[in-house]
Coordinates of C-alpha atoms in Angstrom, one line a residue:
M1 CA 17.7 -35.3 -21.8
S2 CA 17.9 -31.5 -21.9
Q3 CA 14.9 -29.5 -20.8
D4 CA 13.4 -26.2 -22.0
P5 CA 12.1 -24.3 -18.9
T6 CA 9.6 -22.4 -21.1
A7 CA 7.8 -25.6 -21.8
D8 CA 7.5 -27.4 -18.5
A9 CA 8.0 -24.8 -15.9
A10 CA 7.1 -21.1 -15.5
S11 CA 10.0 -18.7 -15.4
P12 CA 10.5 -14.9 -15.1
S13 CA 11.6 -14.7 -18.7
D14 CA 8.5 -16.6 -19.8
A15 CA 6.3 -14.3 -17.9
A16 CA 7.9 -11.3 -19.5
G17 CA 7.6 -12.8 -23.0
D18 CA 11.0 -11.5 -24.1
T19 CA 13.1 -14.7 -24.4
E20 CA 14.2 -15.5 -27.9
L21 CA 13.4 -19.0 -29.3
S22 CA 16.4 -21.4 -29.0
G23 CA 18.1 -22.4 -32.2
S24 CA 16.7 -25.9 -32.2
T25 CA 13.2 -24.7 -31.4
R26 CA 13.4 -22.1 -34.2
A27 CA 14.5 -24.8 -36.7
R28 CA 11.5 -27.0 -35.7
A29 CA 9.0 -24.1 -35.3
S30 CA 7.2 -24.5 -38.6
M31 CA 6.6 -28.3 -38.3
A32 CA 5.7 -28.1 -34.6
E33 CA 3.3 -25.3 -35.2
V34 CA 1.5 -27.2 -38.1
L35 CA 1.3 -30.4 -36.1
L36 CA 0.0 -28.7 -33.0
L37 CA -2.7 -27.0 -35.0
A38 CA -3.5 -30.3 -36.7
S39 CA -3.8 -31.8 -33.3
V40 CA -6.5 -29.2 -32.5
F41 CA -8.4 -30.5 -35.5
V42 CA -8.0 -34.1 -34.3
I43 CA -8.9 -33.2 -30.7
A44 CA -12.1 -31.5 -31.8
A45 CA -13.0 -34.4 -34.1
C46 CA -12.4 -36.9 -31.3
G47 CA -14.3 -34.9 -28.7
L48 CA -17.4 -34.6 -30.9
V49 CA -17.3 -38.3 -31.7
Y50 CA -17.4 -39.3 -28.0
E51 CA -20.3 -36.9 -27.5
L52 CA -22.2 -38.3 -30.6
A53 CA -21.4 -41.9 -29.7
A54 CA -22.8 -41.4 -26.2
G55 CA -25.9 -39.8 -27.5
A56 CA -26.5 -42.4 -30.1
L57 CA -25.9 -45.3 -27.7
A58 CA -28.2 -43.7 -25.1
S59 CA -30.9 -43.3 -27.8
Y60 CA -30.4 -46.9 -28.9
L61 CA -30.5 -48.4 -25.4
L62 CA -32.8 -46.0 -23.6
G63 CA -35.1 -44.6 -26.3
D64 CA -36.3 -41.0 -26.8
S65 CA -33.5 -39.7 -29.0
V66 CA -34.4 -36.1 -28.5
L67 CA -34.2 -36.3 -24.7
Q68 CA -31.0 -38.4 -24.8
F69 CA -29.1 -36.2 -27.2
S70 CA -30.3 -33.0 -25.5
T71 CA -29.2 -34.1 -22.1
I72 CA -25.9 -35.7 -23.3
I73 CA -24.9 -32.6 -25.3
G74 CA -25.9 -30.4 -22.4
A75 CA -23.9 -32.4 -19.9
Y76 CA -20.9 -32.6 -22.2
L77 CA -20.8 -28.9 -22.9
F78 CA -21.1 -28.1 -19.2
A79 CA -18.2 -30.5 -18.5
M80 CA -16.1 -28.9 -21.3
G81 CA -16.7 -25.5 -19.7
L82 CA -15.6 -26.9 -16.3
G83 CA -12.5 -28.3 -17.9
S84 CA -11.6 -25.0 -19.5
W85 CA -12.1 -23.3 -16.1
L86 CA -9.9 -25.9 -14.3
S87 CA -7.1 -25.4 -16.9
R88 CA -6.1 -22.1 -15.1
Y89 CA -4.7 -24.2 -12.3
I90 CA -2.1 -25.9 -14.5
D91 CA 0.9 -23.7 -14.4
R92 CA 3.9 -26.0 -15.0
Q93 CA 4.8 -28.8 -17.3
L94 CA 2.2 -27.9 -19.9
V95 CA 3.4 -30.4 -22.5
A96 CA 3.6 -33.2 -20.0
H97 CA 0.1 -32.4 -18.8
F98 CA -1.2 -32.2 -22.4
L99 CA 0.3 -35.6 -23.2
R100 CA -1.3 -37.2 -20.2
L101 CA -4.7 -35.6 -21.1
E102 CA -4.5 -37.0 -24.6
L103 CA -3.8 -40.5 -23.3
L104 CA -6.7 -40.3 -20.8
V105 CA -9.2 -38.9 -23.3
G106 CA -8.1 -41.5 -25.9
V107 CA -8.4 -44.5 -23.5
I108 CA -11.5 -43.4 -21.6
G109 CA -13.4 -41.9 -24.6
G110 CA -12.3 -44.7 -26.9
L111 CA -13.5 -47.4 -24.6
M112 CA -16.7 -45.6 -23.5
P113 CA -19.1 -47.1 -26.1
A114 CA -17.7 -50.6 -25.6
A115 CA -18.0 -50.2 -21.8
L116 CA -21.5 -48.8 -21.9
F117 CA -22.7 -51.5 -24.3
T118 CA -21.2 -54.2 -22.1
V119 CA -22.5 -52.9 -18.8
H120 CA -26.0 -52.4 -20.3
S121 CA -26.0 -56.0 -21.4
L122 CA -25.0 -57.2 -17.9
L123 CA -27.4 -55.1 -15.8
P124 CA -31.0 -56.3 -15.3
P125 CA -33.7 -53.8 -16.4
S126 CA -34.3 -52.9 -12.8
Q127 CA -30.8 -51.3 -12.7
A128 CA -31.5 -48.7 -15.4
L129 CA -30.6 -45.9 -12.9
A130 CA -27.2 -47.4 -12.4
F131 CA -26.6 -47.4 -16.1
R132 CA -27.7 -43.8 -16.4
V133 CA -25.3 -42.8 -13.6
L134 CA -22.4 -44.6 -15.4
L135 CA -23.4 -43.0 -18.7
Y136 CA -23.5 -39.4 -17.5
G137 CA -20.5 -40.0 -15.2
L138 CA -18.4 -41.0 -18.2
V139 CA -19.8 -38.1 -20.3
L140 CA -18.9 -35.6 -17.6
L141 CA -15.4 -37.1 -17.2
V142 CA -14.6 -37.1 -20.9
G143 CA -16.1 -33.7 -21.4
T144 CA -14.0 -32.2 -18.5
L145 CA -10.8 -33.8 -20.0
V146 CA -11.6 -32.5 -23.5
G147 CA -12.3 -29.0 -22.0
L148 CA -8.8 -29.0 -20.6
E149 CA -7.1 -29.8 -23.9
I150 CA -7.7 -26.7 -26.1
P151 CA -6.6 -24.1 -23.4
L152 CA -3.4 -26.1 -22.9
V153 CA -2.7 -26.2 -26.7
M154 CA -3.2 -22.4 -26.9
R155 CA -0.8 -21.8 -24.1
I156 CA 1.8 -24.2 -25.5
L157 CA 1.5 -22.4 -28.9
K158 CA 1.8 -19.0 -27.2
R159 CA 4.9 -20.1 -25.2
H160 CA 6.8 -21.7 -28.1
F161 CA 5.7 -19.4 -31.0
R162 CA 5.1 -16.1 -29.3
Q163 CA 6.9 -14.2 -32.0
R164 CA 4.5 -15.5 -34.7
Y165 CA 1.2 -14.9 -33.0
A166 CA -0.6 -12.0 -31.4
L167 CA -3.3 -13.2 -29.0
K168 CA -6.2 -12.6 -31.5
E169 CA -4.4 -14.5 -34.2
L170 CA -3.7 -17.4 -31.9
V171 CA -7.3 -17.7 -30.8
S172 CA -8.5 -17.4 -34.4
Q173 CA -6.1 -20.2 -35.6
V174 CA -7.0 -22.6 -32.8
L175 CA -10.7 -22.1 -33.0
T176 CA -10.7 -22.4 -36.8
F177 CA -9.1 -25.8 -36.6
D178 CA -11.3 -26.7 -33.7
Y179 CA -14.6 -26.0 -35.6
L180 CA -13.3 -27.6 -38.8
G181 CA -12.6 -30.8 -37.0
A182 CA -16.1 -30.7 -35.5
L183 CA -17.7 -30.1 -38.9
L184 CA -15.9 -33.0 -40.5
V185 CA -17.1 -35.4 -37.8
A186 CA -20.6 -34.1 -37.7
V187 CA -21.0 -35.0 -41.4
A188 CA -19.0 -38.2 -41.3
F189 CA -20.5 -39.7 -38.1
P190 CA -24.0 -40.7 -39.5
L191 CA -23.0 -41.1 -43.1
L192 CA -19.7 -43.0 -42.9
L193 CA -18.4 -43.8 -39.5
V194 CA -21.4 -45.6 -37.9
P195 CA -22.5 -47.4 -41.0
Q196 CA -19.0 -48.7 -41.8
L197 CA -17.4 -49.1 -38.3
G198 CA -20.3 -49.2 -35.9
L199 CA -20.4 -47.3 -32.6
V200 CA -17.9 -49.5 -30.7
R201 CA -15.2 -49.4 -33.4
T202 CA -15.8 -45.8 -34.1
G203 CA -15.1 -44.9 -30.5
L204 CA -11.9 -47.1 -30.5
F205 CA -10.7 -45.6 -33.8
F206 CA -10.9 -42.1 -32.5
G207 CA -9.4 -43.1 -29.2
L208 CA -6.3 -44.3 -31.2
L209 CA -6.3 -40.9 -32.9
N210 CA -6.2 -39.1 -29.5
V211 CA -3.3 -41.3 -28.5
A212 CA -1.6 -40.5 -31.8
V213 CA -1.7 -36.8 -30.8
A214 CA 0.0 -37.8 -27.6
V215 CA 2.7 -39.6 -29.6
W216 CA 3.1 -36.4 -31.7
A217 CA 3.6 -34.4 -28.6
L218 CA 6.1 -36.9 -27.3
W219 CA 8.2 -36.7 -30.4
L220 CA 7.9 -32.9 -31.0
F221 CA 8.9 -32.0 -27.4
R222 CA 11.2 -35.0 -26.8
A223 CA 14.0 -32.6 -25.7
E224 CA 11.8 -30.8 -23.2
L225 CA 10.0 -33.6 -21.4
R226 CA 11.0 -35.1 -18.1
A227 CA 10.7 -38.8 -17.8
W228 CA 10.5 -39.3 -21.6
R229 CA 10.8 -43.1 -21.4
S230 CA 7.9 -43.3 -18.9
H231 CA 5.7 -41.2 -21.2
A232 CA 6.7 -43.4 -24.1
L233 CA 5.9 -46.6 -22.2
T234 CA 2.5 -45.1 -21.3
C235 CA 1.7 -44.3 -24.9
A236 CA 2.7 -47.8 -25.9
V237 CA 0.4 -49.3 -23.3
A238 CA -2.5 -47.1 -24.4
I239 CA -2.0 -48.1 -28.1
A240 CA -1.8 -51.8 -27.2
L241 CA -5.0 -51.6 -25.1
L242 CA -7.0 -49.8 -27.8
A243 CA -5.7 -51.9 -30.6
A244 CA -6.6 -55.1 -28.7
A245 CA -10.1 -53.7 -28.0
M246 CA -10.4 -52.9 -31.7
A247 CA -9.4 -56.4 -32.7
G248 CA -12.1 -57.8 -30.3
A249 CA -14.7 -55.2 -31.1
D250 CA -16.9 -57.5 -33.3
R251 CA -16.9 -60.3 -30.8
L252 CA -17.7 -57.9 -28.0
S253 CA -20.6 -56.3 -29.9
T254 CA -22.0 -59.7 -30.9
W255 CA -21.8 -61.0 -27.3
A256 CA -23.4 -57.8 -25.9
E257 CA -26.2 -57.8 -28.5
D258 CA -26.8 -61.5 -28.0
R259 CA -27.4 -60.9 -24.3
F260 CA -29.5 -57.8 -25.0
Y261 CA -31.8 -59.6 -27.5
G262 CA -31.7 -63.0 -25.9
E263 CA -31.6 -64.8 -29.2
Q264 CA -29.1 -65.6 -31.9
I265 CA -28.4 -62.6 -34.1
V266 CA -28.5 -63.6 -37.8
F267 CA -28.1 -60.1 -39.2
K268 CA -27.0 -56.8 -37.9
E269 CA -26.2 -53.5 -39.6
S270 CA -26.1 -49.8 -38.9
S271 CA -27.5 -47.8 -41.7
S272 CA -27.4 -44.0 -41.9
Y273 CA -30.8 -44.0 -40.3
Q274 CA -31.0 -46.8 -37.8
R275 CA -29.6 -50.0 -36.3
I276 CA -31.1 -53.1 -38.0
V277 CA -31.0 -56.4 -36.1
V278 CA -32.6 -59.7 -37.1
T279 CA -32.7 -62.5 -34.5
Q280 CA -33.8 -66.1 -34.7
G281 CA -34.8 -68.4 -31.9
A282 CA -37.0 -71.3 -31.1
G283 CA -40.1 -69.1 -31.4
G284 CA -39.2 -67.6 -34.8
T285 CA -37.6 -64.6 -36.4
R286 CA -37.7 -61.1 -35.0
L287 CA -36.8 -57.7 -36.5
F288 CA -35.6 -54.8 -34.3
L289 CA -35.0 -51.2 -35.4
N290 CA -32.9 -49.2 -32.9
G291 CA -33.6 -51.9 -30.3
N292 CA -37.4 -51.8 -30.8
L293 CA -39.3 -54.8 -31.9
Q294 CA -40.9 -54.4 -35.3
F295 CA -42.3 -57.9 -35.8
H296 CA -42.1 -61.5 -34.7
S297 CA -42.7 -64.1 -37.4
R298 CA -45.0 -66.2 -35.2
D299 CA -47.7 -63.5 -35.2
E300 CA -46.8 -60.8 -37.7
Y301 CA -49.6 -62.1 -39.9
R302 CA -52.1 -60.8 -37.3
Y303 CA -50.6 -57.3 -37.4
H304 CA -50.3 -57.1 -41.2
E305 CA -53.7 -58.7 -42.0
A306 CA -55.4 -56.2 -39.6
L307 CA -53.4 -53.4 -41.1
V308 CA -54.1 -54.0 -44.8
H309 CA -57.4 -55.8 -45.4
P310 CA -60.1 -53.6 -43.7
A311 CA -59.0 -50.9 -46.2
M312 CA -58.3 -53.0 -49.2
A313 CA -61.4 -55.1 -49.0
A314 CA -63.7 -52.1 -48.3
Q315 CA -62.4 -50.3 -51.4
G316 CA -63.6 -53.3 -53.5
A317 CA -61.2 -53.4 -56.4
P318 CA -58.1 -51.3 -55.7
R319 CA -55.8 -50.9 -58.6
R320 CA -53.1 -48.4 -57.4
V321 CA -51.8 -48.8 -53.8
L322 CA -49.2 -46.7 -51.9
V323 CA -47.3 -48.1 -48.9
L324 CA -45.5 -45.5 -46.7
G325 CA -42.9 -47.3 -44.5
G326 CA -43.2 -51.0 -44.4
G327 CA -39.8 -51.7 -45.9
D328 CA -40.0 -55.3 -44.7
G329 CA -42.5 -56.1 -47.5
M330 CA -45.1 -57.8 -45.2
A331 CA -47.8 -55.2 -46.0
V332 CA -47.0 -55.5 -49.7
R333 CA -47.4 -59.3 -49.4
E334 CA -50.9 -58.8 -48.1
I335 CA -51.7 -56.2 -50.8
L336 CA -50.7 -58.6 -53.6
R337 CA -53.4 -61.0 -52.6
Y338 CA -55.9 -58.8 -54.6
P339 CA -55.9 -59.6 -58.3
S340 CA -57.2 -56.1 -59.1
V341 CA -53.9 -54.5 -57.9
E342 CA -52.0 -53.3 -60.9
H343 CA -49.3 -51.2 -59.3
V344 CA -47.9 -50.8 -55.7
T345 CA -45.5 -48.0 -54.8
L346 CA -43.5 -48.6 -51.6
V347 CA -41.8 -45.4 -50.2
E348 CA -39.2 -46.5 -47.6
L349 CA -36.6 -44.1 -46.2
D350 CA -33.9 -46.6 -45.6
P351 CA -32.5 -48.5 -48.7
H352 CA -30.8 -51.0 -46.4
M353 CA -34.2 -52.2 -45.3
T354 CA -35.6 -52.9 -48.8
T355 CA -32.3 -54.4 -49.9
L356 CA -32.2 -56.7 -46.8
F357 CA -35.8 -57.9 -47.2
S358 CA -35.4 -58.5 -51.0
T359 CA -32.1 -60.5 -50.7
M360 CA -31.9 -62.4 -47.5
P361 CA -33.5 -65.9 -48.0
L362 CA -35.0 -66.1 -44.5
L363 CA -36.7 -62.7 -44.9
R364 CA -37.8 -63.3 -48.5
Q365 CA -39.6 -66.4 -47.3
L366 CA -41.5 -64.3 -44.7
N367 CA -42.7 -61.7 -47.2
Q368 CA -43.1 -64.3 -50.0
D369 CA -40.8 -62.4 -52.2
A370 CA -43.2 -59.5 -52.3
L371 CA -40.4 -57.0 -52.8
R372 CA -39.4 -58.7 -56.1
S373 CA -42.9 -58.5 -57.5
P374 CA -43.1 -56.9 -61.0
K375 CA -46.1 -54.9 -59.8
L376 CA -43.9 -53.1 -57.1
E377 CA -42.0 -49.9 -57.4
I378 CA -39.6 -49.2 -54.5
V379 CA -38.8 -45.5 -53.8
N380 CA -36.1 -44.9 -51.1
A381 CA -37.1 -41.4 -50.0
D382 CA -38.6 -39.5 -47.1
A383 CA -42.3 -40.0 -47.2
F384 CA -43.2 -36.4 -46.3
G385 CA -41.0 -35.0 -49.1
W386 CA -42.2 -37.6 -51.6
L387 CA -45.8 -36.8 -51.0
E388 CA -45.1 -33.1 -51.4
A389 CA -43.5 -33.7 -54.8
S390 CA -45.8 -36.4 -56.2
Q391 CA -49.0 -35.8 -58.1
A392 CA -50.2 -39.5 -58.1
S393 CA -53.5 -40.7 -56.8
F394 CA -54.1 -44.0 -55.0
D395 CA -57.1 -46.2 -54.2
V396 CA -55.5 -47.3 -50.9
I397 CA -52.7 -45.8 -48.9
V398 CA -51.1 -48.0 -46.2
I399 CA -49.1 -46.1 -43.6
D400 CA -46.8 -48.3 -41.6
F401 CA -44.3 -46.1 -39.8
P402 CA -42.5 -46.9 -36.5
D403 CA -44.2 -45.5 -33.4
P404 CA -43.9 -41.7 -32.9
S405 CA -41.1 -42.0 -30.3
N406 CA -39.2 -38.9 -31.5
F407 CA -39.9 -35.7 -33.4
A408 CA -38.5 -37.0 -36.7
L409 CA -41.2 -39.7 -36.6
G410 CA -43.8 -37.5 -35.0
K411 CA -44.0 -35.3 -38.1
L412 CA -45.3 -38.3 -40.0
Y413 CA -48.4 -38.3 -37.7
T414 CA -49.2 -34.6 -37.9
A415 CA -52.1 -32.8 -39.5
S416 CA -49.8 -31.5 -42.2
F417 CA -48.9 -35.0 -43.2
Y418 CA -52.5 -36.2 -43.2
R419 CA -53.4 -33.3 -45.5
L420 CA -50.9 -34.6 -48.0
V421 CA -52.3 -38.1 -47.6
D422 CA -55.8 -36.7 -48.4
Q423 CA -54.5 -35.0 -51.5
H424 CA -53.2 -38.3 -52.9
L425 CA -56.3 -40.4 -51.9
A426 CA -58.8 -41.2 -54.6
A427 CA -62.4 -40.1 -54.0
S428 CA -63.5 -43.7 -53.1
G429 CA -60.2 -44.6 -51.5
Y430 CA -59.1 -45.5 -48.0
A431 CA -56.0 -44.8 -46.0
V432 CA -55.0 -46.8 -43.0
I433 CA -52.5 -45.9 -40.2
Q434 CA -50.8 -48.0 -37.6
A435 CA -51.3 -45.9 -34.5
T436 CA -49.7 -47.6 -31.4
S437 CA -51.5 -49.4 -28.6
P438 CA -54.9 -48.0 -27.4
L439 CA -54.5 -50.0 -24.2
V440 CA -51.0 -48.9 -23.2
A441 CA -51.1 -45.5 -24.7
P442 CA -54.8 -44.4 -25.2
R443 CA -54.1 -40.7 -25.3
A444 CA -51.4 -41.2 -28.0
Y445 CA -53.7 -43.5 -30.0
W446 CA -56.7 -41.3 -29.9
T447 CA -54.6 -38.2 -30.6
V448 CA -53.9 -39.9 -34.0
V449 CA -57.6 -40.3 -34.5
T450 CA -58.2 -36.6 -33.5
T451 CA -55.5 -35.4 -35.9
V452 CA -57.0 -37.4 -38.8
E453 CA -60.4 -35.9 -38.2
S454 CA -59.0 -32.4 -38.0
V455 CA -58.1 -32.5 -41.7
G456 CA -61.7 -33.3 -42.7
L457 CA -61.3 -37.1 -43.2
T458 CA -63.7 -39.6 -41.6
A459 CA -61.7 -41.7 -39.0
T460 CA -62.7 -45.2 -38.2
P461 CA -60.6 -46.5 -35.3
Y462 CA -60.1 -50.3 -34.7
H463 CA -57.7 -52.6 -32.9
A464 CA -56.4 -56.2 -33.0
H465 CA -54.6 -58.4 -30.5
V466 CA -51.0 -59.2 -31.6
P467 CA -49.4 -61.4 -28.9
S468 CA -45.9 -59.8 -29.4
F469 CA -47.3 -56.3 -29.0
G470 CA -50.5 -56.8 -27.1
E471 CA -53.6 -54.8 -28.1
W472 CA -52.6 -52.7 -31.2
G473 CA -54.5 -49.9 -32.8
Y474 CA -55.2 -48.7 -36.3
V475 CA -57.1 -45.9 -37.9
L476 CA -58.9 -46.0 -41.2
A477 CA -59.2 -42.6 -43.0
S478 CA -61.5 -41.8 -45.9
R479 CA -63.9 -39.2 -47.3
R480 CA -66.9 -41.5 -46.7
P481 CA -67.8 -43.7 -43.7
W482 CA -66.1 -47.1 -43.8
S483 CA -68.4 -49.9 -44.8
M484 CA -68.1 -53.6 -44.1
P485 CA -66.5 -55.5 -47.0
R486 CA -68.5 -58.2 -48.7
Q487 CA -65.5 -60.6 -48.9
L488 CA -61.9 -61.0 -47.9
P489 CA -59.2 -62.7 -50.0
P490 CA -58.7 -66.4 -49.3
G491 CA -55.8 -67.8 -47.2
L492 CA -56.0 -65.3 -44.3
R493 CA -54.9 -66.8 -41.0
F494 CA -56.4 -64.2 -38.6
L495 CA -59.0 -61.9 -40.1
S496 CA -62.5 -63.0 -41.1
L497 CA -65.7 -61.3 -42.0
E498 CA -67.2 -62.6 -38.7
S499 CA -64.3 -61.1 -36.6
L500 CA -64.2 -57.7 -38.3
P501 CA -67.0 -56.0 -36.3
A502 CA -65.4 -56.9 -33.0
L503 CA -62.2 -55.0 -34.1
M504 CA -64.3 -51.8 -34.3
S505 CA -65.5 -52.1 -30.7
F506 CA -63.5 -50.6 -27.8
P507 CA -63.9 -51.6 -24.2
P508 CA -63.9 -49.0 -21.4
D509 CA -60.2 -49.3 -20.7
M510 CA -59.4 -48.3 -24.3
A511 CA -62.2 -45.7 -24.6
R512 CA -61.5 -42.2 -26.1
P513 CA -60.2 -39.8 -23.4
S514 CA -61.2 -36.1 -23.3
G515 CA -59.0 -33.1 -23.7
L516 CA -57.0 -34.3 -26.7
E517 CA -55.1 -31.9 -29.0
V518 CA -54.4 -32.1 -32.7
N519 CA -50.8 -33.2 -33.4
R520 CA -49.2 -30.4 -35.4
L521 CA -45.6 -29.7 -36.6
S522 CA -45.6 -26.7 -34.2
N523 CA -46.5 -28.7 -31.1
Q524 CA -45.7 -32.4 -31.6
V525 CA -48.0 -33.3 -28.7
L526 CA -48.2 -36.9 -29.9
V527 CA -44.5 -37.5 -29.1
H528 CA -45.0 -36.2 -25.6
E529 CA -48.1 -38.3 -25.0
F530 CA -46.4 -41.4 -26.5
E531 CA -43.3 -41.1 -24.3
R532 CA -45.3 -40.3 -21.2
E533 CA -47.6 -43.3 -21.5
W534 CA -45.1 -45.9 -22.7
G535 CA -42.6 -44.6 -20.1
K536 CA -44.9 -45.9 -17.4
L537 CA -43.9 -49.4 -18.4
H538 CA -40.2 -48.8 -17.6

């Protein structure tokens, strides 16, 4: 094969920049230029996917999404800068080096989610540090390789199309395509890619796109590459490896998640908001959101009876009830025990949750078809925004959000949010909040109490023992002190009038600590307290 020295080796004429393009190169200039710029678009898209996939997987497996995404993005950007700096040491065979880089990025980046998922499933919890080392090692490696790519593309464009570009135009063109690719992926990743493909297959799909860029380069510069057949064979091997992994991605994900959860998975889905997994074993059915247990069928009645009935029964004859969160329908099930209830509004962010729990027979049995009740109105919206827009008033408001493990959830435990709750609460009404464990996280729990009190509501703290969770805390909020109800609805399995007073009593190891701050949008102290206290368990 003939070789163009301006592509794979430095030469005096190249340094001077005076050599005319060869006839064959001039004939192919337009197509090659377009495809190289398109490759910048693909490279940027692939690089951001690997970064987002690593952050999402770290959040899913390790928790604390803000910390994980911040450190992953920081490490990745640092590595890209390192790669850009190292590119200065590549002087010869630019096309060949670019081709090798694309193959390495495609294979390593594409397989990274699958590899991390598999390793996490195999390692015992005591080896969490080893998993973090692997995670950040792969992020740094992929980031460095991606950082090498764009400088090489710019230099290849400059060498082959020097008559078409001044330096400022070259930089402008390349960075425009780079940022456009990043924009497309930033939008598509949470809304399309993860819900439709999942993290593992998303990584593999973009790995194949990286390898496709290598194949483009192989074809475009076929007359200029040394050892063309060797490069072609390497491309074929990379494609075969990623395609085989793609074909087995579902089996791998199922195996890894089965090991992670320790039970048979009967449903799994990635929505735009979270990873939803339902498992079934000898002990019953469990729901996990982003790897965190939400309920176990063997004792969820304890949690939901304690959540709903102290407020509902104390109100007396509630007619209009609002449920914020609680898309599984279990709280609605308990609310519908009261004949006085005329209308229930359920505001759940994720439509996948309400659809799942209103259609899957196993889950419909658990919530007793509560989500199909004619008294129920389901609104799939953000609770904060919905409260701001609504003018409705409610006799009881049940707030059943996931724990405040990140800032997106933490805003739903702020003074600003509780002011909105107060505005929608009838004069004789009660609101109730699930508020994490007062035993494991006393400062977090009592911060919720402090925040409720800061908006002028009377807070009544109480707790219940739920075997799957341990001691669990709740907070009643009202404009008047809570009073013991005269009766509870029939058929309860846990709560009774005799046991209610004990729920209001806190032993010394769950007593209210001093020095607590109000949780505000501007400080989000609750998230920090929650992560610090729960982090001691790991």
